PDB file of C-alpha atoms and ligand atoms in Angstrom:
ATOM      1  CA  UNK A   1      -0.022   0.002   0.018  1.00  0.00           C
ATOM      2  CA  UNK A   2       1.387   3.441  -0.964  1.00  0.00           C
ATOM      3  CA  UNK A   3       2.313   5.344   2.217  1.00  0.00           C
ATOM      4  CA  UNK A   4      -0.105   8.256   2.484  1.00  0.00           C
ATOM      5  CA  UNK A   5       0.568  10.853   5.163  1.00  0.00           C
ATOM      6  CA  UNK A   6      -1.825  13.578   6.332  1.00  0.00           C
ATOM      7  CA  UNK A   7      -0.377  16.082   8.767  1.00  0.00           C
ATOM      8  CA  UNK A   8      -2.681  18.499  10.658  1.00  0.00           C
ATOM      9  CA  UNK A   9      -1.100  21.532  12.262  1.00  0.00           C
ATOM     10  CA  UNK A  10      -2.386  24.101  14.774  1.00  0.00           C
ATOM     11  CA  UNK A  11      -1.164  27.276  16.440  1.00  0.00           C
ATOM     12  CA  UNK A  12       1.497  25.379  18.479  1.00  0.00           C
ATOM     13  CA  UNK A  13       3.723  24.907  15.440  1.00  0.00           C
ATOM     14  CA  UNK A  14       3.949  28.700  15.018  1.00  0.00           C
ATOM     15  CA  UNK A  15       4.357  29.445  18.736  1.00  0.00           C
ATOM     16  CA  UNK A  16       8.201  29.505  18.534  1.00  0.00           C
ATOM     17  CA  UNK A  17       7.884  31.939  15.612  1.00  0.00           C
ATOM     18  CA  UNK A  18       6.337  34.358  18.088  1.00  0.00           C
ATOM     19  CA  UNK A  19       2.682  33.948  16.978  1.00  0.00           C
ATOM     20  CA  UNK A  20       0.157  33.377  19.772  1.00  0.00           C
ATOM     21  CA  UNK A  21      -1.730  30.213  20.472  1.00  0.00           C
ATOM     22  CA  UNK A  22      -5.385  30.340  21.414  1.00  0.00           C
ATOM     23  CA  UNK A  23      -6.088  28.243  24.498  1.00  0.00           C
ATOM     24  CA  UNK A  24      -2.786  28.156  26.339  1.00  0.00           C
ATOM     25  CA  UNK A  25      -2.443  30.343  29.417  1.00  0.00           C
ATOM     26  CA  UNK A  26      -2.419  33.924  28.114  1.00  0.00           C
ATOM     27  CA  UNK A  27      -3.703  32.599  24.772  1.00  0.00           C
ATOM     28  CA  UNK A  28      -5.554  34.793  22.260  1.00  0.00           C
ATOM     29  CA  UNK A  29      -8.977  33.669  23.440  1.00  0.00           C
ATOM     30  CA  UNK A  30      -8.029  34.580  27.037  1.00  0.00           C
ATOM     31  CA  UNK A  31      -7.630  38.195  25.891  1.00  0.00           C
ATOM     32  CA  UNK A  32     -10.161  38.480  23.089  1.00  0.00           C
ATOM     33  CA  UNK A  33     -13.771  37.253  22.802  1.00  0.00           C
ATOM     34  CA  UNK A  34     -14.040  34.816  19.833  1.00  0.00           C
ATOM     35  CA  UNK A  35     -17.788  35.422  19.681  1.00  0.00           C
ATOM     36  CA  UNK A  36     -17.218  39.113  19.017  1.00  0.00           C
ATOM     37  CA  UNK A  37     -14.074  38.806  16.837  1.00  0.00           C
ATOM     38  CA  UNK A  38     -14.169  35.373  15.118  1.00  0.00           C
ATOM     39  CA  UNK A  39     -17.816  34.898  14.191  1.00  0.00           C
ATOM     40  CA  UNK A  40     -20.045  36.242  11.380  1.00  0.00           C
ATOM     41  CA  UNK A  41     -22.401  37.648  14.031  1.00  0.00           C
ATOM     42  CA  UNK A  42     -19.550  39.588  15.615  1.00  0.00           C
ATOM     43  CA  UNK A  43     -18.478  40.952  12.259  1.00  0.00           C
ATOM     44  CA  UNK A  44     -22.037  42.034  11.477  1.00  0.00           C
ATOM     45  CA  UNK A  45     -22.307  43.766  14.822  1.00  0.00           C
ATOM     46  CA  UNK A  46     -18.929  45.507  14.912  1.00  0.00           C
ATOM     47  CA  UNK A  47     -16.844  45.145  11.697  1.00  0.00           C
ATOM     48  CA  UNK A  48     -14.401  47.847  12.864  1.00  0.00           C
ATOM     49  CA  UNK A  49     -13.437  45.833  15.991  1.00  0.00           C
ATOM     50  CA  UNK A  50     -13.010  42.674  13.860  1.00  0.00           C
ATOM     51  CA  UNK A  51     -10.822  44.485  11.328  1.00  0.00           C
ATOM     52  CA  UNK A  52      -8.713  46.007  14.175  1.00  0.00           C
ATOM     53  CA  UNK A  53      -8.205  42.475  15.635  1.00  0.00           C
ATOM     54  CA  UNK A  54      -7.097  40.925  12.309  1.00  0.00           C
ATOM     55  CA  UNK A  55      -5.122  44.042  11.165  1.00  0.00           C
ATOM     56  CA  UNK A  56      -2.964  43.783  14.333  1.00  0.00           C
ATOM     57  CA  UNK A  57      -2.400  40.025  13.774  1.00  0.00           C
ATOM     58  CA  UNK A  58      -1.596  40.611  10.051  1.00  0.00           C
ATOM     59  CA  UNK A  59       1.020  43.270  10.943  1.00  0.00           C
ATOM     60  CA  UNK A  60       2.552  40.890  13.545  1.00  0.00           C
ATOM     61  CA  UNK A  61       2.717  38.073  10.997  1.00  0.00           C
ATOM     62  CA  UNK A  62       4.804  40.156   8.569  1.00  0.00           C
ATOM     63  CA  UNK A  63       7.536  40.322  11.248  1.00  0.00           C
ATOM     64  CA  UNK A  64       7.440  36.570  11.969  1.00  0.00           C
ATOM     65  CA  UNK A  65       9.659  33.898  10.380  1.00  0.00           C
ATOM     66  CA  UNK A  66       9.100  30.131   9.832  1.00  0.00           C
ATOM     67  CA  UNK A  67      10.869  28.023  12.460  1.00  0.00           C
ATOM     68  CA  UNK A  68      12.680  24.634  12.345  1.00  0.00           C
ATOM     69  CA  UNK A  69       9.402  22.733  12.629  1.00  0.00           C
ATOM     70  CA  UNK A  70       7.944  24.415   9.525  1.00  0.00           C
ATOM     71  CA  UNK A  71      11.186  23.749   7.645  1.00  0.00           C
ATOM     72  CA  UNK A  72      11.247  20.083   8.713  1.00  0.00           C
ATOM     73  CA  UNK A  73       7.730  19.515   7.361  1.00  0.00           C
ATOM     74  CA  UNK A  74       8.646  21.045   4.005  1.00  0.00           C
ATOM     75  CA  UNK A  75      11.697  18.786   3.797  1.00  0.00           C
ATOM     76  CA  UNK A  76       9.602  15.762   4.811  1.00  0.00           C
ATOM     77  CA  UNK A  77       7.019  16.516   2.070  1.00  0.00           C
ATOM     78  CA  UNK A  78       9.683  16.559  -0.662  1.00  0.00           C
ATOM     79  CA  UNK A  79      11.317  13.345   0.583  1.00  0.00           C
ATOM     80  CA  UNK A  80       7.977  11.565   1.060  1.00  0.00           C
ATOM     81  CA  UNK A  81       6.782  12.432  -2.473  1.00  0.00           C
ATOM     82  CA  UNK A  82      10.202  11.588  -3.945  1.00  0.00           C
ATOM     83  CA  UNK A  83       9.856   8.154  -2.343  1.00  0.00           C
ATOM     84  CA  UNK A  84       6.545   7.662  -4.115  1.00  0.00           C
ATOM     85  CA  UNK A  85       4.226   8.467  -1.222  1.00  0.00           C
ATOM     86  CA  UNK A  86       1.098  10.667  -1.010  1.00  0.00           C
ATOM     87  CA  UNK A  87       1.347  13.751   1.201  1.00  0.00           C
ATOM     88  CA  UNK A  88      -1.105  16.422   2.422  1.00  0.00           C
ATOM     89  CA  UNK A  89      -0.584  19.139   4.996  1.00  0.00           C
ATOM     90  CA  UNK A  90      -3.850  20.511   6.481  1.00  0.00           C
ATOM     91  CA  UNK A  91      -3.332  23.570   8.644  1.00  0.00           C
ATOM     92  CA  UNK A  92      -5.777  25.310  10.970  1.00  0.00           C
ATOM     93  CA  UNK A  93      -3.366  28.217  11.039  1.00  0.00           C
ATOM     94  CA  UNK A  94      -4.131  31.365   9.092  1.00  0.00           C
ATOM     95  CA  UNK A  95      -0.433  32.407   9.017  1.00  0.00           C
ATOM     96  CA  UNK A  96       1.708  31.817   5.881  1.00  0.00           C
ATOM     97  CA  UNK A  97       4.688  30.260   7.645  1.00  0.00           C
ATOM     98  CA  UNK A  98       4.228  26.782   6.104  1.00  0.00           C
ATOM     99  CA  UNK A  99       4.189  28.266   2.600  1.00  0.00           C
ATOM    100  CA  UNK A 100       7.179  30.450   3.327  1.00  0.00           C
ATOM    101  CA  UNK A 101       9.047  27.339   4.626  1.00  0.00           C
ATOM    102  CA  UNK A 102       8.388  25.594   1.270  1.00  0.00           C
ATOM    103  CA  UNK A 103       5.343  23.397   1.956  1.00  0.00           C
ATOM    104  CA  UNK A 104       3.277  22.986  -1.254  1.00  0.00           C
ATOM    105  CA  UNK A 105       0.631  20.230  -0.851  1.00  0.00           C
ATOM    106  CA  UNK A 106      -1.404  22.194   1.680  1.00  0.00           C
ATOM    107  CA  UNK A 107      -4.960  23.143   2.614  1.00  0.00           C
ATOM    108  CA  UNK A 108      -5.562  26.235   4.784  1.00  0.00           C
ATOM    109  CA  UNK A 109      -8.837  24.893   6.238  1.00  0.00           C
ATOM    110  CA  UNK A 110      -9.436  28.002   8.398  1.00  0.00           C
ATOM    111  CA  UNK A 111      -8.455  30.464   5.677  1.00  0.00           C
ATOM    112  CA  UNK A 112      -5.485  32.816   5.323  1.00  0.00           C
ATOM    113  CA  UNK A 113      -4.701  36.066   7.159  1.00  0.00           C
ATOM    114  CA  UNK A 114      -2.838  37.492   4.119  1.00  0.00           C
ATOM    115  CA  UNK A 115      -5.935  37.245   1.829  1.00  0.00           C
ATOM    116  CA  UNK A 116      -9.155  39.283   1.810  1.00  0.00           C
ATOM    117  CA  UNK A 117     -12.579  38.134   0.633  1.00  0.00           C
ATOM    118  CA  UNK A 118     -15.472  40.222  -0.643  1.00  0.00           C
ATOM    119  CA  UNK A 119     -18.656  39.084   1.116  1.00  0.00           C
ATOM    120  CA  UNK A 120     -20.624  40.570  -1.794  1.00  0.00           C
ATOM    121  CA  UNK A 121     -19.017  38.792  -4.804  1.00  0.00           C
ATOM    122  CA  UNK A 122     -16.627  36.248  -3.207  1.00  0.00           C
ATOM    123  CA  UNK A 123     -13.523  37.718  -4.870  1.00  0.00           C
ATOM    124  CA  UNK A 124     -10.257  36.746  -3.119  1.00  0.00           C
ATOM    125  CA  UNK A 125      -7.240  39.086  -3.139  1.00  0.00           C
ATOM    126  CA  UNK A 126      -3.856  39.163  -1.450  1.00  0.00           C
ATOM    127  CA  UNK A 127      -3.879  41.457   1.559  1.00  0.00           C
ATOM    128  CA  UNK A 128      -0.743  42.551   3.413  1.00  0.00           C
ATOM    129  CA  UNK A 129      -2.060  45.864   4.740  1.00  0.00           C
ATOM    130  CA  UNK A 130      -4.959  46.979   6.934  1.00  0.00           C
ATOM    131  CA  UNK A 131      -8.500  46.180   5.831  1.00  0.00           C
ATOM    132  CA  UNK A 132     -11.431  48.528   6.539  1.00  0.00           C
ATOM    133  CA  UNK A 133     -15.154  48.066   6.132  1.00  0.00           C
ATOM    134  CA  UNK A 134     -15.462  51.162   3.861  1.00  0.00           C
ATOM    135  CA  UNK A 135     -12.873  49.850   1.388  1.00  0.00           C
ATOM    136  CA  UNK A 136     -14.337  48.983  -2.074  1.00  0.00           C
ATOM    137  CA  UNK A 137     -13.862  45.530  -3.583  1.00  0.00           C
ATOM    138  CA  UNK A 138     -11.553  45.745  -6.662  1.00  0.00           C
ATOM    139  CA  UNK A 139     -13.706  43.144  -8.449  1.00  0.00           C
ATOM    140  CA  UNK A 140     -17.269  44.320  -7.899  1.00  0.00           C
ATOM    141  CA  UNK A 141     -16.556  47.903  -6.811  1.00  0.00           C
ATOM    142  CA  UNK A 142     -18.935  47.661  -3.830  1.00  0.00           C
ATOM    143  CA  UNK A 143     -17.797  48.611  -0.314  1.00  0.00           C
ATOM    144  CA  UNK A 144     -19.037  47.283   3.047  1.00  0.00           C
ATOM    145  CA  UNK A 145     -18.187  43.656   2.282  1.00  0.00           C
ATOM    146  CA  UNK A 146     -14.410  43.240   2.516  1.00  0.00           C
ATOM    147  CA  UNK A 147     -13.449  40.773   5.324  1.00  0.00           C
ATOM    148  CA  UNK A 148     -10.417  38.656   6.220  1.00  0.00           C
ATOM    149  CA  UNK A 149     -10.426  35.359   4.239  1.00  0.00           C
ATOM    150  CA  UNK A 150     -10.758  33.513   7.544  1.00  0.00           C
ATOM    151  CA  UNK A 151     -13.203  30.773   8.645  1.00  0.00           C
ATOM    152  CA  UNK A 152     -15.047  32.003  11.701  1.00  0.00           C
ATOM    153  CA  UNK A 153     -16.984  29.911  14.250  1.00  0.00           C
ATOM    154  CA  UNK A 154     -20.175  28.579  12.717  1.00  0.00           C
ATOM    155  CA  UNK A 155     -18.721  28.802   9.182  1.00  0.00           C
ATOM    156  CA  UNK A 156     -17.810  25.777   7.044  1.00  0.00           C
ATOM    157  CA  UNK A 157     -14.068  25.051   7.072  1.00  0.00           C
ATOM    158  CA  UNK A 158     -12.406  24.952   3.644  1.00  0.00           C
ATOM    159  CA  UNK A 159     -11.380  21.851   1.702  1.00  0.00           C
ATOM    160  CA  UNK A 160     -13.480  19.455   3.786  1.00  0.00           C
ATOM    161  CA  UNK A 161     -14.375  17.152   0.919  1.00  0.00           C
ATOM    162  CA  UNK A 162     -10.713  16.615  -0.102  1.00  0.00           C
ATOM    163  CA  UNK A 163      -9.678  16.241   3.571  1.00  0.00           C
ATOM    164  CA  UNK A 164     -12.262  13.525   4.332  1.00  0.00           C
ATOM    165  CA  UNK A 165     -11.508  11.776   1.084  1.00  0.00           C
ATOM    166  CA  UNK A 166      -7.811  11.681   1.971  1.00  0.00           C
ATOM    167  CA  UNK A 167      -8.489  10.652   5.593  1.00  0.00           C
ATOM    168  CA  UNK A 168     -10.412   7.615   4.380  1.00  0.00           C
ATOM    169  CA  UNK A 169      -7.204   6.083   2.984  1.00  0.00           C
ATOM    170  CA  UNK A 170      -4.271   7.494   4.946  1.00  0.00           C
ATOM    171  CA  UNK A 171      -1.622   5.182   6.322  1.00  0.00           C
ATOM    172  CA  UNK A 172      -0.064   7.791   8.635  1.00  0.00           C
ATOM    173  CA  UNK A 173      -1.721  10.738  10.412  1.00  0.00           C
ATOM    174  CA  UNK A 174      -0.054  13.327  12.678  1.00  0.00           C
ATOM    175  CA  UNK A 175      -1.570  16.240  14.601  1.00  0.00           C
ATOM    176  CA  UNK A 176       1.099  18.833  15.452  1.00  0.00           C
ATOM    177  CA  UNK A 177       0.627  21.765  17.834  1.00  0.00           C
ATOM    178  CA  UNK A 178      -3.112  21.601  18.215  1.00  0.00           C
ATOM    179  CA  UNK A 179      -5.316  21.254  21.306  1.00  0.00           C
ATOM    180  CA  UNK A 180      -7.914  19.249  19.401  1.00  0.00           C
ATOM    181  CA  UNK A 181     -10.640  21.567  20.752  1.00  0.00           C
ATOM    182  CA  UNK A 182     -12.227  22.689  17.498  1.00  0.00           C
ATOM    183  CA  UNK A 183     -14.649  20.618  15.437  1.00  0.00           C
ATOM    184  CA  UNK A 184     -14.841  19.083  12.876  1.00  0.00           C
ATOM    185  CA  UNK A 185     -10.977  19.065  12.970  1.00  0.00           C
ATOM    186  CA  UNK A 186     -10.932  17.387  16.366  1.00  0.00           C
ATOM    187  CA  UNK A 187     -12.478  14.310  14.748  1.00  0.00           C
ATOM    188  CA  UNK A 188      -9.759  13.794  12.136  1.00  0.00           C
ATOM    189  CA  UNK A 189      -7.593  11.468  14.291  1.00  0.00           C
ATOM    190  CA  UNK A 190     -10.492   9.101  14.848  1.00  0.00           C
ATOM    191  CA  UNK A 191     -11.271   9.128  11.101  1.00  0.00           C
ATOM    192  CA  UNK A 192      -7.642   8.269  10.342  1.00  0.00           C
ATOM    193  CA  UNK A 193      -7.629   5.536  12.947  1.00  0.00           C
ATOM    194  CA  UNK A 194     -10.754   4.027  11.351  1.00  0.00           C
ATOM    195  CA  UNK A 195      -8.826   3.918   8.069  1.00  0.00           C
ATOM    196  CA  UNK A 196      -6.138   1.892   9.851  1.00  0.00           C
ATOM    197  CA  UNK A 197      -3.554   4.681   9.935  1.00  0.00           C
ATOM    198  CA  UNK A 198      -0.727   4.960  12.455  1.00  0.00           C
ATOM    199  CA  UNK A 199      -1.605   8.096  14.447  1.00  0.00           C
ATOM    200  CA  UNK A 200       0.789  10.562  16.183  1.00  0.00           C
ATOM    201  CA  UNK A 201       0.144  13.519  18.490  1.00  0.00           C
ATOM    202  CA  UNK A 202       3.035  15.990  18.664  1.00  0.00           C
ATOM    203  CA  UNK A 203       2.424  18.852  21.039  1.00  0.00           C
ATOM    204  CA  UNK A 204       3.327  20.246  24.448  1.00  0.00           C
ATOM    205  CA  UNK A 205       0.734  18.039  26.174  1.00  0.00           C
ATOM    206  CA  UNK A 206      -2.098  15.678  25.308  1.00  0.00           C
ATOM    207  CA  UNK A 207      -5.014  17.516  23.653  1.00  0.00           C
ATOM    208  CA  UNK A 208      -8.724  16.988  24.043  1.00  0.00           C
ATOM    209  CA  UNK A 209      -8.576  14.177  21.469  1.00  0.00           C
ATOM    210  CA  UNK A 210      -5.341  12.708  22.900  1.00  0.00           C
ATOM    211  CA  UNK A 211      -7.014   9.327  23.429  1.00  0.00           C
ATOM    212  CA  UNK A 212      -7.311   8.910  19.658  1.00  0.00           C
ATOM    213  CA  UNK A 213      -3.550   8.701  19.068  1.00  0.00           C
ATOM    214  CA  UNK A 214      -1.343   5.603  19.165  1.00  0.00           C
ATOM    215  CA  UNK A 215       1.895   7.564  19.586  1.00  0.00           C
ATOM    216  CA  UNK A 216       2.762  10.879  21.242  1.00  0.00           C
ATOM    217  CA  UNK A 217       5.764  13.162  21.343  1.00  0.00           C
ATOM    218  CA  UNK A 218       5.611  16.087  23.807  1.00  0.00           C
ATOM    219  CA  UNK A 219       7.938  19.068  23.783  1.00  0.00           C
ATOM    220  CA  UNK A 220       8.613  22.248  21.756  1.00  0.00           C
ATOM    221  CA  UNK A 221       7.851  21.661  18.057  1.00  0.00           C
ATOM    222  CA  UNK A 222      11.260  22.945  16.941  1.00  0.00           C
ATOM    223  CA  UNK A 223      12.783  19.943  18.787  1.00  0.00           C
ATOM    224  CA  UNK A 224      10.116  17.205  18.452  1.00  0.00           C
ATOM    225  CA  UNK A 225       9.087  17.781  14.782  1.00  0.00           C
ATOM    226  CA  UNK A 226      12.488  17.424  13.035  1.00  0.00           C
ATOM    227  CA  UNK A 227      13.200  14.196  14.958  1.00  0.00           C
ATOM    228  CA  UNK A 228       9.719  12.817  14.205  1.00  0.00           C
ATOM    229  CA  UNK A 229      10.104  13.639  10.492  1.00  0.00           C
ATOM    230  CA  UNK A 230      13.295  11.544  10.312  1.00  0.00           C
ATOM    231  CA  UNK A 231      11.677   8.655  12.154  1.00  0.00           C
ATOM    232  CA  UNK A 232       8.366   8.561  10.247  1.00  0.00           C
ATOM    233  CA  UNK A 233       9.885   8.441   6.774  1.00  0.00           C
ATOM    234  CA  UNK A 234      12.350   5.712   7.806  1.00  0.00           C
ATOM    235  CA  UNK A 235       9.416   3.714   9.158  1.00  0.00           C
ATOM    236  CA  UNK A 236       7.132   4.283   6.170  1.00  0.00           C
ATOM    237  CA  UNK A 237       9.662   3.442   3.470  1.00  0.00           C
ATOM    238  CA  UNK A 238      11.695   0.803   5.315  1.00  0.00           C
ATOM    239  CA  UNK A 239      12.740  -1.790   2.714  1.00  0.00           C
TER     240      UNK A 239
HETATM  241  C1  BV8 B   1     -18.332  24.601  11.976  1.00  0.00           C
HETATM  242  C2  BV8 B   1     -10.584  31.786  13.279  1.00  0.00           C
HETATM  243  C3  BV8 B   1     -20.244  23.919  10.862  1.00  0.00           C
HETATM  244  C4  BV8 B   1      -9.367  32.045  12.596  1.00  0.00           C
HETATM  245  C5  BV8 B   1     -11.075  29.719  14.327  1.00  0.00           C
HETATM  246  C6  BV8 B   1     -21.631  26.791  18.451  1.00  0.00           C
HETATM  247  C7  BV8 B   1     -21.827  27.596  17.339  1.00  0.00           C
HETATM  248  C8  BV8 B   1     -21.152  27.321  16.128  1.00  0.00           C
HETATM  249  C9  BV8 B   1     -20.283  26.266  16.048  1.00  0.00           C
HETATM  250  C10 BV8 B   1     -20.071  25.546  17.181  1.00  0.00           C
HETATM  251  C11 BV8 B   1     -20.700  25.742  18.383  1.00  0.00           C
HETATM  252  N1  BV8 B   1     -20.288  24.815  19.297  1.00  0.00           N
HETATM  253  C12 BV8 B   1     -19.396  24.009  18.744  1.00  0.00           C
HETATM  254  C13 BV8 B   1     -19.218  24.446  17.465  1.00  0.00           C
HETATM  255  C14 BV8 B   1     -18.350  23.964  16.459  1.00  0.00           C
HETATM  256  C15 BV8 B   1     -17.141  24.884  16.488  1.00  0.00           C
HETATM  257  C16 BV8 B   1     -16.258  24.393  17.603  1.00  0.00           C
HETATM  258  O1  BV8 B   1     -15.606  23.365  17.442  1.00  0.00           O
HETATM  259  N2  BV8 B   1     -16.217  25.086  18.748  1.00  0.00           N
HETATM  260  C17 BV8 B   1     -15.405  24.572  19.842  1.00  0.00           C
HETATM  261  C18 BV8 B   1     -14.523  25.683  20.378  1.00  0.00           C
HETATM  262  C19 BV8 B   1     -16.321  23.989  20.882  1.00  0.00           C
HETATM  263  N3  BV8 B   1     -16.515  24.764  15.193  1.00  0.00           N
HETATM  264  C20 BV8 B   1     -16.869  25.669  14.233  1.00  0.00           C
HETATM  265  O2  BV8 B   1     -17.570  26.583  14.367  1.00  0.00           O
HETATM  266  C21 BV8 B   1     -16.211  25.346  12.878  1.00  0.00           C
HETATM  267  N4  BV8 B   1     -17.216  25.350  11.884  1.00  0.00           N
HETATM  268  O3  BV8 B   1     -18.577  23.863  12.880  1.00  0.00           O
HETATM  269  O4  BV8 B   1     -19.159  24.762  10.891  1.00  0.00           O
HETATM  270  C22 BV8 B   1     -19.903  22.760   9.988  1.00  0.00           C
HETATM  271  C23 BV8 B   1     -18.883  21.853  10.378  1.00  0.00           C
HETATM  272  C24 BV8 B   1     -18.623  20.727   9.592  1.00  0.00           C
HETATM  273  C25 BV8 B   1     -19.327  20.572   8.438  1.00  0.00           C
HETATM  274  C26 BV8 B   1     -20.292  21.481   8.100  1.00  0.00           C
HETATM  275  C27 BV8 B   1     -20.562  22.605   8.853  1.00  0.00           C
HETATM  276  C28 BV8 B   1     -15.207  26.468  12.473  1.00  0.00           C
HETATM  277  C29 BV8 B   1     -13.955  26.359  13.302  1.00  0.00           C
HETATM  278  C30 BV8 B   1     -12.976  27.444  12.861  1.00  0.00           C
HETATM  279  C31 BV8 B   1     -13.144  28.626  13.724  1.00  0.00           C
HETATM  280  N5  BV8 B   1     -12.068  29.572  13.524  1.00  0.00           N
HETATM  281  N6  BV8 B   1     -10.373  30.802  14.326  1.00  0.00           N
HETATM  282  C32 BV8 B   1      -8.430  32.758  13.524  1.00  0.00           C
HETATM  283  O5  BV8 B   1      -8.820  33.821  14.042  1.00  0.00           O
HETATM  284  O6  BV8 B   1      -7.357  32.251  13.711  1.00  0.00           O
HETATM  285  S1  BV8 B   1     -10.727  28.487  15.476  1.00  0.00           S
HETATM  286  C33 BV8 B   1      -9.230  28.676  16.251  1.00  0.00           C
HETATM  287  O7  BV8 B   1      -8.988  27.422  16.915  1.00  0.00           O
HETATM  288  C34 BV8 B   1      -8.060  28.871  15.318  1.00  0.00           C
HETATM  289  O8  BV8 B   1      -8.420  28.928  13.960  1.00  0.00           O
HETATM  290  C35 BV8 B   1      -7.231  27.641  15.526  1.00  0.00           C
HETATM  291  O9  BV8 B   1      -6.727  27.192  14.340  1.00  0.00           O
HETATM  292  C36 BV8 B   1      -8.226  26.673  16.025  1.00  0.00           C
HETATM  293  C37 BV8 B   1      -7.679  25.460  16.762  1.00  0.00           C
HETATM  294  O10 BV8 B   1      -6.820  25.933  17.804  1.00  0.00           O
HETATM  295  P1  BV8 B   1      -5.340  25.313  17.900  1.00  0.00           P
HETATM  296  O11 BV8 B   1      -4.621  25.601  16.620  1.00  0.00           O
HETATM  297  O12 BV8 B   1      -5.410  23.889  18.313  1.00  0.00           O
HETATM  298  O13 BV8 B   1      -4.651  26.211  19.009  1.00  0.00           O
HETATM  299  P2  BV8 B   1      -4.778  26.048  20.577  1.00  0.00           P
HETATM  300  O14 BV8 B   1      -4.247  27.283  21.193  1.00  0.00           O
HETATM  301  O15 BV8 B   1      -6.147  25.562  20.953  1.00  0.00           O
HETATM  302  O16 BV8 B   1      -3.768  24.865  20.930  1.00  0.00           O
HETATM  303  C38 BV8 B   1      -2.373  25.062  20.740  1.00  0.00           C
HETATM  304  C39 BV8 B   1      -1.691  23.760  20.984  1.00  0.00           C
HETATM  305  O17 BV8 B   1      -0.280  23.893  20.696  1.00  0.00           O
HETATM  306  C40 BV8 B   1      -1.787  23.261  22.409  1.00  0.00           C
HETATM  307  O18 BV8 B   1      -2.088  21.876  22.412  1.00  0.00           O
HETATM  308  C41 BV8 B   1      -0.387  23.480  23.014  1.00  0.00           C
HETATM  309  O19 BV8 B   1      -0.058  22.471  23.926  1.00  0.00           O
HETATM  310  C42 BV8 B   1       0.497  23.375  21.749  1.00  0.00           C
HETATM  311  N7  BV8 B   1       1.729  24.145  21.808  1.00  0.00           N
HETATM  312  C43 BV8 B   1       1.910  25.388  22.313  1.00  0.00           C
HETATM  313  N8  BV8 B   1       3.203  25.769  22.172  1.00  0.00           N
HETATM  314  C44 BV8 B   1       3.823  24.724  21.484  1.00  0.00           C
HETATM  315  C45 BV8 B   1       2.868  23.711  21.244  1.00  0.00           C
HETATM  316  N9  BV8 B   1       3.207  22.550  20.631  1.00  0.00           N
HETATM  317  C46 BV8 B   1       4.430  22.420  20.215  1.00  0.00           C
HETATM  318  N10 BV8 B   1       5.413  23.350  20.381  1.00  0.00           N
HETATM  319  C47 BV8 B   1       5.158  24.506  21.028  1.00  0.00           C
HETATM  320  N11 BV8 B   1       6.119  25.399  21.183  1.00  0.00           N
END
């Protein structure tokens, strides 16, 4: 059977690049209210507050750099595919650090901070500066609809069909730097286990779905991920 690896990442893989996690002590959701700032209802009620929240995170992202864990996953992808395997990286993160590190086969299932979406016509554009509600969409010319291209609570994550299709036949599944608190993502490990995959949790501590993993590596991602990448490709393509 062709080794097929699906890797899910969360905020923990970008923590050592200086970007905040959500549910750790002092996490983003301990300082900001997700219902007001990461939901369609919150955006409808106070779009200025939502734009301020994402504008500050976008500015912070431009100063951040990929770390050794991001680099190790990009190297693993190239080696895995070169060895004839199937590879997909699914990230919950809206930062662009995986892409900047060289990852290619990737789905940003919660969207991307460096892209804007027009709620009126659906047009997507790159966005590296501040967004404002009175800015006009370049495609349809209307204002009042520009929002971050980010999946908020209650909205359908992106790429779900391809993700579930891949999960149904994976041989290896790893969740890296995620608390496993958010659905439907939190159910991926169980899906992979049902497909007979070897499952790995790589984080600082067991997440809410920790019981769904056969193997676990705990510690900072810049130390655990490079070592795991070496071990998993040796195991998967052992003669
Ligand atoms: C959906 C926006 C329907 C982007 C995010 C009531 C109303 C509506 C929905 C719900 C509801 N009740 C429940 C739900 C479902 C809801 C949900 O799961 N809520 C939870 C909280 C109970 N889910 C949704 O709404 C989703 N959509 O349900 O639509 C649907 C579904 C399926 C099919 C059809 C329809 C949408 C979810 C996406 C919401 N958007 N954010 C943004 O602003 O960033 S979620 C938010 O949490 C982030 O996107 C983040 O990606 C995500 C997951 O968090 P993590 O990445 O895991 O981060 P966290 O801080 O939690 O954990 C960090 C981990 O790293 C820790 O384990 C830590 O130990 C580790 N770590 C830290 N440092 C390091 C480290 N590891 C290694 N090294 C380190 N150095």
